[in-house]
XYZ file of C-alpha atoms in Angstrom:
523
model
C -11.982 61.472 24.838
C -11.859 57.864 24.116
C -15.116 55.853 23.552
C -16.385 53.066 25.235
C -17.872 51.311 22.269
C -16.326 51.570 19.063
C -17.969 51.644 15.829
C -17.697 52.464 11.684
C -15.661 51.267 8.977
C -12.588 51.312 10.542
C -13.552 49.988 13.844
C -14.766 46.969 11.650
C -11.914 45.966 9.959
C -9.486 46.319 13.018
C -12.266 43.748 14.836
C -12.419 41.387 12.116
C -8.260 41.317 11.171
C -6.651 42.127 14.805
C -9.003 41.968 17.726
C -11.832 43.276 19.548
C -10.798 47.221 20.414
C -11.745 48.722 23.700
C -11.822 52.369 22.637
C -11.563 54.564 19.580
C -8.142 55.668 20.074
C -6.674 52.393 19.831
C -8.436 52.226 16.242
C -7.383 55.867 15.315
C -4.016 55.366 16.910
C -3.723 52.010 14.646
C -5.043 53.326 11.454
C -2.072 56.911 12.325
C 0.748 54.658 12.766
C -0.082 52.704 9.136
C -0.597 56.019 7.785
C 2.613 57.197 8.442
C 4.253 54.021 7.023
C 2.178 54.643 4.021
C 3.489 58.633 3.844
C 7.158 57.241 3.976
C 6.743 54.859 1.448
C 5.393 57.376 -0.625
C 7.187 59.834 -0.396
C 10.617 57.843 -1.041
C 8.998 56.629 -4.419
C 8.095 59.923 -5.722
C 11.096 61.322 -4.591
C 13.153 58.292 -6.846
C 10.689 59.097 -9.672
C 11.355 62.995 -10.064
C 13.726 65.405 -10.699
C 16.311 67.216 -8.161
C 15.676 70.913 -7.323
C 12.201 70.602 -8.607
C 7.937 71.059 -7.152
C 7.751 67.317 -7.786
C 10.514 66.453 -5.651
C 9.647 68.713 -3.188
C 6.731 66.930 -2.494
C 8.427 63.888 -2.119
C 10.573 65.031 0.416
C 6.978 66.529 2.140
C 5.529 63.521 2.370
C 8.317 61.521 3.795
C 8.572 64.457 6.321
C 5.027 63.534 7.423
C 5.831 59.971 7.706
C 7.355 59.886 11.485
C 5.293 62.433 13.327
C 2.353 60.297 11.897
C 3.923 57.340 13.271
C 5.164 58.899 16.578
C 1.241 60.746 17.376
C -0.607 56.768 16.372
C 1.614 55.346 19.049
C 0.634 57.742 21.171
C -2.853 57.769 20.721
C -2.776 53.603 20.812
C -1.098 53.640 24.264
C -3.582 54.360 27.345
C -1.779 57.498 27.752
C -2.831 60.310 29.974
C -4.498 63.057 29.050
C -1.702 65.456 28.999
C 0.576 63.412 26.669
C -2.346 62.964 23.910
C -2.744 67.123 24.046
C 0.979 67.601 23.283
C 1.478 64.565 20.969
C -1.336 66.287 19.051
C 0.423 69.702 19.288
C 4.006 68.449 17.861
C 2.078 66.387 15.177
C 0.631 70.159 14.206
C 3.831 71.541 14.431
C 5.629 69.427 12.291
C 2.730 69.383 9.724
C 3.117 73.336 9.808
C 7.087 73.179 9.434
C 6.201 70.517 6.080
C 4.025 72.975 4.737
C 6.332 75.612 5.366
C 8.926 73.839 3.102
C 6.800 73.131 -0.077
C 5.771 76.540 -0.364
C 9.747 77.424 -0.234
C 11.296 74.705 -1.938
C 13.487 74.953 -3.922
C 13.843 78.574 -4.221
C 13.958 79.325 -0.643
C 16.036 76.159 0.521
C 19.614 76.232 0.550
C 21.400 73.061 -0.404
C 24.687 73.541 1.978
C 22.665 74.569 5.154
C 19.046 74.170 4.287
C 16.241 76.538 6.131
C 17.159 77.309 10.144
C 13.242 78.448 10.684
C 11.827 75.457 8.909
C 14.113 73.130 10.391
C 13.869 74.725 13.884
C 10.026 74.316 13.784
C 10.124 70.388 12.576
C 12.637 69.671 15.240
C 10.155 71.332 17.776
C 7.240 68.984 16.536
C 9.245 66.117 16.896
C 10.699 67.221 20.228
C 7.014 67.552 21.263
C 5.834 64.213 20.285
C 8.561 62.796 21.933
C 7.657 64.262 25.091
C 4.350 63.229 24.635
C 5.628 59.418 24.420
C 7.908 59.117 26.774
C 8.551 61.852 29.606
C 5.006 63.088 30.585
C 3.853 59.253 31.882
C 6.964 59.236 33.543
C 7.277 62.704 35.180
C 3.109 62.973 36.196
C 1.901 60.527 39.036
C 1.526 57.137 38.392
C -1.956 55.741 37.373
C -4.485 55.001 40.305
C -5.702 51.496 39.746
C -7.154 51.010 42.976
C -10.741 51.658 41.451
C -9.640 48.937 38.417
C -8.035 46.375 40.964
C -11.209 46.575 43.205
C -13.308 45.732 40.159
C -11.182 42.772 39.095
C -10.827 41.737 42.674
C -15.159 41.622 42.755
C -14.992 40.150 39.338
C -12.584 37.446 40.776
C -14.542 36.626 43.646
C -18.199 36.794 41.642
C -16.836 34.758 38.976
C -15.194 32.053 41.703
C -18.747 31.926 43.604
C -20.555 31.182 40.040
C -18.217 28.513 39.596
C -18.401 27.083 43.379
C -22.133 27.186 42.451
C -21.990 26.178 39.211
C -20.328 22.914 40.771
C -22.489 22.517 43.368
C -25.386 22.323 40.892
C -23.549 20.158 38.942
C -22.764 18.307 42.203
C -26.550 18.304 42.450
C -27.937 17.622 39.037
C -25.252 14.675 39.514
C -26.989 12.949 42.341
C -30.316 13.570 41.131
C -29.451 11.784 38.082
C -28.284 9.291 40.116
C -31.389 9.202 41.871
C -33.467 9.229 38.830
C -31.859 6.258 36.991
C -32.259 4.255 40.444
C -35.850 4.815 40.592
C -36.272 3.732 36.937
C -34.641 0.536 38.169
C -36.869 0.186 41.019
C -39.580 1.312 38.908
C -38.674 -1.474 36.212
C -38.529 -3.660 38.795
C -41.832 -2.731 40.380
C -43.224 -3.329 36.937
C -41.391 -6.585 35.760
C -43.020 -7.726 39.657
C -46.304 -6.856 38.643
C -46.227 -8.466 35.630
C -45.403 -11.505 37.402
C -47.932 -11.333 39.936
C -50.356 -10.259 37.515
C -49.111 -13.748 35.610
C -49.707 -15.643 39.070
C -53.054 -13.987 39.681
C -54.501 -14.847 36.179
C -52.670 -18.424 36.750
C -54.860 -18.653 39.576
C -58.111 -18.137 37.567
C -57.495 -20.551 35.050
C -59.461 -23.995 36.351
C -60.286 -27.168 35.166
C -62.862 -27.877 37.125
C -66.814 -26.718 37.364
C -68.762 -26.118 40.588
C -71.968 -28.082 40.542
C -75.309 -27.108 42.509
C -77.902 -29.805 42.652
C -80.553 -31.520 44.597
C -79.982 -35.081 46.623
C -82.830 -37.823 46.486
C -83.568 -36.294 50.223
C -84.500 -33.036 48.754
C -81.608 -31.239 50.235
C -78.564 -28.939 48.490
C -75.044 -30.156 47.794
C -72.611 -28.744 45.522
C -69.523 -30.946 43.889
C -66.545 -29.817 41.992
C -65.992 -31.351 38.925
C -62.571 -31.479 36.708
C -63.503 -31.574 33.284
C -62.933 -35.012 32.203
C -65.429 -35.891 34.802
C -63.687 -37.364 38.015
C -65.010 -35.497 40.935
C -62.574 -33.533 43.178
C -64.697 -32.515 45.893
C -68.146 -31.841 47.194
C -70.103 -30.131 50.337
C -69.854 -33.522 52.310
C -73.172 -32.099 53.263
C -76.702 -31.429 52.391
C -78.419 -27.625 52.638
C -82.218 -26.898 53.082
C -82.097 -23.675 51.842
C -80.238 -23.074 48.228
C -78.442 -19.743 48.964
C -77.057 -21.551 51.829
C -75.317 -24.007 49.726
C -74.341 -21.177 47.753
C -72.610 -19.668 50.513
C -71.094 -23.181 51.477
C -69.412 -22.959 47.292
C -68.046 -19.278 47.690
C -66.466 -19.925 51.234
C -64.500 -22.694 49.374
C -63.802 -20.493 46.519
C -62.886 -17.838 48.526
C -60.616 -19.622 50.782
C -59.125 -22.527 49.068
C -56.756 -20.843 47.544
C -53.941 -20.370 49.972
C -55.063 -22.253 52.527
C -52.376 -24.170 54.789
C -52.468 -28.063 55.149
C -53.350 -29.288 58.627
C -52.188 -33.138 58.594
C -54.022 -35.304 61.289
C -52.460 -38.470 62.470
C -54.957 -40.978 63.557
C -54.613 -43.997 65.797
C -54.029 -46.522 62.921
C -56.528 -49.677 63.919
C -55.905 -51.819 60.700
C -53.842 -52.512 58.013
C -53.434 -50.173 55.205
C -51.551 -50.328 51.912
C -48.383 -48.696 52.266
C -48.819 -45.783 49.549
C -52.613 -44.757 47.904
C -53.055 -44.223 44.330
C -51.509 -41.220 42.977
C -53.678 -37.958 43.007
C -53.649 -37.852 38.909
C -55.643 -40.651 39.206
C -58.519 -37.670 40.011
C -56.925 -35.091 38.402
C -54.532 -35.538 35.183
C -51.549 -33.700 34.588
C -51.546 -30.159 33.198
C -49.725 -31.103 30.109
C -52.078 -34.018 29.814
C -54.080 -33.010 26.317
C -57.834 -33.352 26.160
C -59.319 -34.957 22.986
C -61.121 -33.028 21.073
C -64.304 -33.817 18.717
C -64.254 -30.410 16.885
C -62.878 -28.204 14.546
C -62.329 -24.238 13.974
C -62.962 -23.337 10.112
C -62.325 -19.659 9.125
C -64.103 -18.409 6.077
C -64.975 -15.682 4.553
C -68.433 -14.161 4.853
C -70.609 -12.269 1.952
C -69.302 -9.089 3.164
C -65.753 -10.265 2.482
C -65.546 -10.487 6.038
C -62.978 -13.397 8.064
C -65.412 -15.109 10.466
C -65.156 -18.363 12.339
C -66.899 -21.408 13.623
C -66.578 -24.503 15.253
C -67.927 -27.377 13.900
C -68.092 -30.669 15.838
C -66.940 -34.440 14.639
C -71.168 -34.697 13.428
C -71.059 -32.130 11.335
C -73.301 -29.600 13.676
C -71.789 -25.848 14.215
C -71.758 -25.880 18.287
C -70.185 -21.617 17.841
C -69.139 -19.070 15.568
C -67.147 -15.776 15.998
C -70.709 -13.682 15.719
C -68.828 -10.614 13.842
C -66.553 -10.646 10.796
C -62.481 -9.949 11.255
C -60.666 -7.562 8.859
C -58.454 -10.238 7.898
C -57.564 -14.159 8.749
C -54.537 -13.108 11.273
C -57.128 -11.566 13.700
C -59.358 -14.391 13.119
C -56.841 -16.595 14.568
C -55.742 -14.480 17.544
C -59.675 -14.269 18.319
C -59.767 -18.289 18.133
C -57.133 -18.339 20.307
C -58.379 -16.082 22.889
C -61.464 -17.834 22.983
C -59.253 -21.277 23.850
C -57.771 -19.353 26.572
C -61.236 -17.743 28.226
C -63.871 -20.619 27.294
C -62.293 -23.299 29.538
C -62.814 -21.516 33.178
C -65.698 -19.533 32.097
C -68.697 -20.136 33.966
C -72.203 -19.582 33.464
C -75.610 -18.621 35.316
C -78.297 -21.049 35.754
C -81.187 -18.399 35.777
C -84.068 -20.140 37.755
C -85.318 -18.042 36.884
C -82.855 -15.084 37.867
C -78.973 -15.145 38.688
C -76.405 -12.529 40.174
C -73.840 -11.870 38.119
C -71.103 -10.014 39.759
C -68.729 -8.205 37.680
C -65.914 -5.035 36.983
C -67.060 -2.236 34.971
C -65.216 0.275 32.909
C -63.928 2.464 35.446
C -62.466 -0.975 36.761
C -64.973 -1.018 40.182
C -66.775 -4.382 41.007
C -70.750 -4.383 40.447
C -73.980 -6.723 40.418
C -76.649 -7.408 38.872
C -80.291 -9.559 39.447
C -80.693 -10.910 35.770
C -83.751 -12.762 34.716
C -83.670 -15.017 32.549
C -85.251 -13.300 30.404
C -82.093 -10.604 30.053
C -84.224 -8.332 32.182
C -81.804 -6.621 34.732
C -84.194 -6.452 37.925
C -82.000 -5.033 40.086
C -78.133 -3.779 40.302
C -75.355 -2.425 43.393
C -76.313 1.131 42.195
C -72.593 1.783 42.843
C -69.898 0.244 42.653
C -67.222 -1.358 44.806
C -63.175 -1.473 45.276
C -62.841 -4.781 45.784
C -64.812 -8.132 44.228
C -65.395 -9.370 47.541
C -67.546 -6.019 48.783
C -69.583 -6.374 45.908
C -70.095 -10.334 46.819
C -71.090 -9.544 50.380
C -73.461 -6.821 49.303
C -74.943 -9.342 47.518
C -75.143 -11.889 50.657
C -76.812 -9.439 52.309
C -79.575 -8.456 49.887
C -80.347 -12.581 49.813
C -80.208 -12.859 53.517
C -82.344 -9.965 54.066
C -84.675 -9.341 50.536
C -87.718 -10.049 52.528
C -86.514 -7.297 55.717
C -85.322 -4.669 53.395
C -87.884 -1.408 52.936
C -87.422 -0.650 49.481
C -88.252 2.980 48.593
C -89.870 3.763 45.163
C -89.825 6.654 43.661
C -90.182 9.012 40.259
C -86.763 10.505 39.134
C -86.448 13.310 36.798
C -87.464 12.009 33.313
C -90.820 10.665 35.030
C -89.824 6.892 35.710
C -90.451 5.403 38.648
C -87.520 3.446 40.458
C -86.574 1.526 43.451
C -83.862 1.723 45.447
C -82.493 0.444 49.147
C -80.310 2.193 51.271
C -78.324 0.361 53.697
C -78.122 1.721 57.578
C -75.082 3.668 56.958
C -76.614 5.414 53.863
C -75.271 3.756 51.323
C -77.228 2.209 48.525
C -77.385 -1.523 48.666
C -79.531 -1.740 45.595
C -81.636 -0.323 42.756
C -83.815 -0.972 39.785
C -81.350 -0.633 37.401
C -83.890 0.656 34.871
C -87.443 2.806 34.905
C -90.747 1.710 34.989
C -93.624 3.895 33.268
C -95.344 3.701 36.355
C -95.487 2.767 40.107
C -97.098 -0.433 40.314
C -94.674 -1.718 37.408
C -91.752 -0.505 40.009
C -93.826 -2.081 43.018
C -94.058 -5.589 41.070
C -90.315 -5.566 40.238
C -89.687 -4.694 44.063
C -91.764 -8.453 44.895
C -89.674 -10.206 42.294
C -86.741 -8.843 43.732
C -87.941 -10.243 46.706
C -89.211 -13.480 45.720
C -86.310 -14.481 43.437
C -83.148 -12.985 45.366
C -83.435 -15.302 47.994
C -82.487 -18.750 45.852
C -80.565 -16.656 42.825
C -77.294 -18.704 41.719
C -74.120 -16.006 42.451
C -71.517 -15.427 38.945
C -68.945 -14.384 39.395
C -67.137 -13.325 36.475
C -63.680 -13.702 35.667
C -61.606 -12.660 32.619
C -65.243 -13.944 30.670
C -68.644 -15.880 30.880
C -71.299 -17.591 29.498
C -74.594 -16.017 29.340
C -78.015 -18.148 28.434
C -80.810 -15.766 27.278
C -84.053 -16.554 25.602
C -84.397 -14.382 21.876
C -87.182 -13.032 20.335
C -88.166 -16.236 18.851
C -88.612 -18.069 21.960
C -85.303 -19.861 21.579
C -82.354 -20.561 24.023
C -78.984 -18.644 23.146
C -75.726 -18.510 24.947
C -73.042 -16.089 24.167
C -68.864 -15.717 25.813
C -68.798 -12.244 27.043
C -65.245 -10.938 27.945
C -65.636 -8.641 31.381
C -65.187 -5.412 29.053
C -68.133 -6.289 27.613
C -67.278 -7.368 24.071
C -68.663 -10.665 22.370
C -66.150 -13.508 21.942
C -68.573 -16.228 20.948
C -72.173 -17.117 20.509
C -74.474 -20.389 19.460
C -75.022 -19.224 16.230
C -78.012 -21.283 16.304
C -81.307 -21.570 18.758
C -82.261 -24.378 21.347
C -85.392 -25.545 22.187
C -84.700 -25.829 26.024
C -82.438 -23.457 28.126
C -81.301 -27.353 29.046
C -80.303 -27.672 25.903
C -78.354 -24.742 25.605
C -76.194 -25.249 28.558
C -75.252 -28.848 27.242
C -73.883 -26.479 24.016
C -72.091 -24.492 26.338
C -70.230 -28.000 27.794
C -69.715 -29.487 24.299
C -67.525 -25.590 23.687
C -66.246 -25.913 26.986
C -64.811 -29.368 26.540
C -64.046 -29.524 23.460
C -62.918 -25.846 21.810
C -59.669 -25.556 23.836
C -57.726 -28.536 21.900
C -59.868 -27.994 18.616
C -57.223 -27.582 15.310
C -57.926 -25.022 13.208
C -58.560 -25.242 9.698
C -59.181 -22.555 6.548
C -62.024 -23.101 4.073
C -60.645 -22.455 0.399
């Protein structure tokens, strides 16, 4: 019978110009009814175009015989009909086409004018009288349609198409509130960040210092440190003398380590005399932040052999106290070099290597470390890992002062045939190692006494955002260079001292004088 997907020619156009067909007899019943309309048409011209009593007009009056049955059997066919009623529509439609067919091969001879043929007019009624059963009395005399099958279906369709849209809102509903969600977690998130920023402002606020730690002897022979602001006043000092160095050492980090935030205790005592209502002000000690510091040098940028932007600073006396020690791609990056350096040299510090120093520092993977330097720039000893926090990699060094001449060091040859050192604390860990190999054992076992012998009194760095190494160069000359804690270079001497003395007096003449320096462009 009918088809449940409709295709061809036909099918085509009635999709394109009237809408999407369900079955094939609603095309074929379509394509009947406009051929009938066509037949009529047809034969009404050729019928006004010929002769009476003649073939020609015969067939005129054939084809606009054809033209109603066609129309009657494409409604038919169209409608969802049953069964029944397309079988007989189909049967008058035959009959009337015999009846036509009956009359051309009469006409005119055999077709009376006054009454016509009875037998060809008989069997063209009957066709018609067929169709029009077809049409109209069969649906109504058979039983009605059952559509409980078709309204079940809808009725699922209903509901499944109401619980996809209940669901499809509640996802909504969903996707809603965890867009909500995500938009107020990028707020907190930019919050989070702008409030790291600004501690991460505070924190590096905090490392920024005018001032210098001093270690030195007293005409009794005993160990004081002072802090000194860098015009020279004195801020504070131990208030008393050490026997032992590292113990004056640990005296300066305990203040370092717990001045800042410290609380104010204020102690009333019995007043026994006069004072002056008000003491100077504290500037008096320390100037202002804004206060500017003279400086007696000068940054030049120029342009090296290479075609390279370098820079140097050249003091009031015509001596070159630093320069950039590599060449910039242009004068721009020059600057913003000169301008980090004004930022880092001022609370940089630097080791006094007497001959060795600790320098305690972050590496790459951003853990804390140290390191027994000689002066030298022999590394005798190192954390062998490293630490979460600056202040575990201080204490680790405390400990390796405190108790260099206890500790058993263990030496050993690792796999490429050096030998090493290394010390493991008592809960495993590694508290030190060499650092470096030794080509044999007794080289090791001599670094191991050094360790011991010069750990003991080593000056502590610890290194901020950069600082100021003094090393002795092949040519038996004192050097200092500004290393950032990445690693890179910001500034060297550019020239050798005779003394490491020396050297560290080039260090203060940078350190005083580079942060207010101009700068200025050779032509």
């Amino acid at each position: 019978m009918a088809s449940n997907e409709p295709s061809g020619l036909l099918a085509g156009w009635y999709n394109q110009r009237i809408g999407t067909p369900t079955t094939d007899d609603e095309v074929n019943g379509y394509w009947l009814f406009v051929a009938g309309i066509l037949l009529g048409l047809l034969g009404i011209v050729v019928v006004l175009l010929t002769e009476a009593a003649t073939g020609s007009r015969g067939l005129g009056y054939a084809l606009a015989a054809l033209s109603p049955p066609f129309l009657m059997l494409g409604a038919i066919i169209r409608f969802p009909l049953r069964k029944a009623a397309t079988s007989i529509g189909y049967a008058g439609a035959l009959v009337c086409s015999i009846a036509v067919i009956w009359f051309v091969a009469v006409f005119p001879g055999g077709w009376f004018t006054a009454s016509g043929n009875t037998g060809i007019i008989g069997l063209y009624s009957l066709g018609i009288l067929l169709l029009g059963l077809a049409g109209a009395l069969v649906p109504l005399l058979t039983a009605p349609v059952d559509t409980s099958h078709e309204d079940a279906t809808r009725a699922a369709q209903a509901a499944h198409d109401e619980e996809t849209r209940a669901a499809q809102a509640a996802h909504d509903e969903e996707l809603a509130a965890a867009d909500e969600e995500l938009a107020a977690a990028t707020d907190r998130a930019a919050d989070l960040e702008a409030e790291v920023t600004a501690l991460q402002a505070e924190l590096a606020a905090t490392r920024q210092s005018q001032g210098r730690f001093e270690l030195f002897t007293d005409k009794s022979g005993k160990h004081r440190w002072r802090l000194r602001h860098r015009n020279g006043n004195v801020i504070a000092d131990s208030g008393q003398g050490y026997t032992a160095l590292h113990n004056a050492q640990k005296g300066l980090a305990s203040v370092r380590r717990n001045a800042l935030g410290a609380g104010v205790l204020r102690i009333d005592p019995e007043i026994e005399d006069e004072s002056p209502d008000d003491a100077d002000e504290p500037v008096v000690a320390v100037p202002a932040a804004v206060e500017e510091i003279e400086s007696k040098a000068t940054f030049e940028t120029f342009s090296d052999k290479r075609g390279d932007v370098r820079w140097r600073l050249r003091h009031d006396n015509g001596n070159i106290i630093g320069d950039s020690g590599e060449g910039y791609d242009s004068k721009s990056n020059a600057k913003r070099a000169i301008e980090k350096l004004k930022t880092y040299v001022g609370p940089a510090d630097y080791l006094w290597f007497d001959p060795t120093g600790f320098e305690v520092y972050r590496d790459k993977a951003d853990e804390w470390r140290w390191r027994l330097v000689h002066r030298n720039g022999n590394i005798l000893a190192d954390s062998g890992e490293g630490y979460s926090r600056r202040h575990d990699a201080s204490r680790a060094v405390t400990r390796l002062q405190e108790n260099a001449a206890d500790l058993e060091f263990e030496v050993y040859e690792d796999n490429a045939g050096e030998y090493r050192f290394r010390v493991e604390s008592a809960n495993g860990n590694i508290l030190a190692d060499s650092g470096e190999g030794y080509d044999s054992k007794s080289g090791a076992e001599d670094a191991v006494e050094k360790v011991k012998e010069y750990a003991p009194d080593a000056d502590t760095l610890d290194i901020g955002l950069a600082a100021f190494e003094i090393y002795e160069d092949k040519g038996g000359e004192f050097r200092w260079r500004l290393r950032h804690r990445n690693g890179n270079i910001l500034a060297d001497s550019g020239e050798g001292y005779a003394s490491r003395i020396k050297a560290r007096d080039g260090i203060e003449s940078v350190k005083r004088n580079a942060p207010g320096a101009a700068v200025e462009a050779d032509d």
